[in-house]
Amino acid sequence: MAVLLGLAAALAYGIGDFLGGLISRRIHFGLVSVIGASTAFVATGLVVLLSPTPAPVPSALLLGAASGIGSGLGTLALYRGLGRGQMGIVAPLSAIGTAAVPVVIGVVLGDRPSTIAWAGVALAFPAIWLVSTSGATERDTRFAAGVIDGLLAGVGFALLLVGLDQAGESSGLWPVVASQAAASVVVGAFMLAALRSIDRRDLPRRHLVGAAIVGITGASASVFYFWSTHEGLLSIVAVLTSLYPAVTVLLAAGVLREPISRRQAIGLALAAIAVVLIVLA
């Protein structure tokens, strides 16, 4: 169940990043972020209010809020990068930090994956690295535009994953609601400073609706990941969730016709093998 939930989170994050990056090429990335975060907050809040949920524990809410700060900052960095760089590069690069930090913290906190699971984790990192390279030529390992944005996003999303994991399950989905609320505040504050740079006459309704859909996919991904941490080890489910760039790369190749280099193809193959090893553990 932990594997399935982790992969579901990766699928939802990958779809959301693809849509968010696509829309960020047409309207201000901050606007995409604030609409997405606000929609995610409303959606998760309604789910909690309409379903039986235990009373929230203050410490869980604080950890959820901390994860939301990371989510908000990571989202802003990611969408800025996706909006001005190649989707198949920026999103995968962000996953390096997203995967690495939780693994280290998970081991420090006592995670002890099996040998075969460690083999899967070990393969996941070069997979992410290979998918992240521009691949302009076989010897070209330079990163495309948006590298700094991708790395900053990775640190922010790592805080998201660790915070939600540490929030525990005693408060139900309340930590996810707190996370979405904090993310909304972060991106909302950014938007207040960026309003002057937005042409309000050039905001097609379909793009605004698309940004809201991005929020729904992000909320779903956070819930899937939160549930997965209750079923498995942080060092495992975080790596599975961090494979979301594979979804973004495949969507960018299929929809936008962005080429997949040999390096990226090898990375995608390694990612598939990594998932299989973790499933077999």
Short mmCIF file of N, CA and C in Angstrom, two decimals, residues 33 38 59 81 98 127 173 180 187 229:
data_model
loop_
_atom_site.label_atom_id
_atom_site.label_comp_id
_atom_site.label_asym_id
_atom_site.label_seq_id
_atom_site.Cartn_x
_atom_site.Cartn_y
_atom_site.Cartn_z
N SER A 33 0.71 29.81 -9.05
CA SER A 33 1.01 29.27 -7.72
C SER A 33 -0.06 29.63 -6.71
N SER A 38 -4.38 28.08 -3.23
CA SER A 38 -5.67 28.41 -2.63
C SER A 38 -6.71 27.34 -2.90
N SER A 59 1.20 20.28 17.74
CA SER A 59 2.52 20.00 17.15
C SER A 59 2.38 19.51 15.71
N GLY A 81 10.93 28.33 -12.88
CA GLY A 81 11.84 27.59 -13.74
C GLY A 81 11.13 26.92 -14.89
N THR A 98 14.62 16.87 -3.44
CA THR A 98 13.40 16.33 -2.86
C THR A 98 13.60 14.92 -2.35
N ALA A 127 19.16 7.85 -11.63
CA ALA A 127 18.04 8.01 -12.57
C ALA A 127 17.59 9.46 -12.62
N LEU A 173 -6.11 14.34 8.54
CA LEU A 173 -5.61 15.16 7.44
C LEU A 173 -5.39 16.62 7.83
N GLN A 180 -1.37 23.30 3.33
CA GLN A 180 -1.93 24.06 2.22
C GLN A 180 -2.19 25.52 2.60
N VAL A 187 2.71 32.03 -1.08
CA VAL A 187 2.58 32.46 -2.48
C VAL A 187 1.70 33.71 -2.58
N THR A 229 3.13 7.75 4.09
CA THR A 229 4.09 7.77 5.21
C THR A 229 3.57 7.00 6.41
#
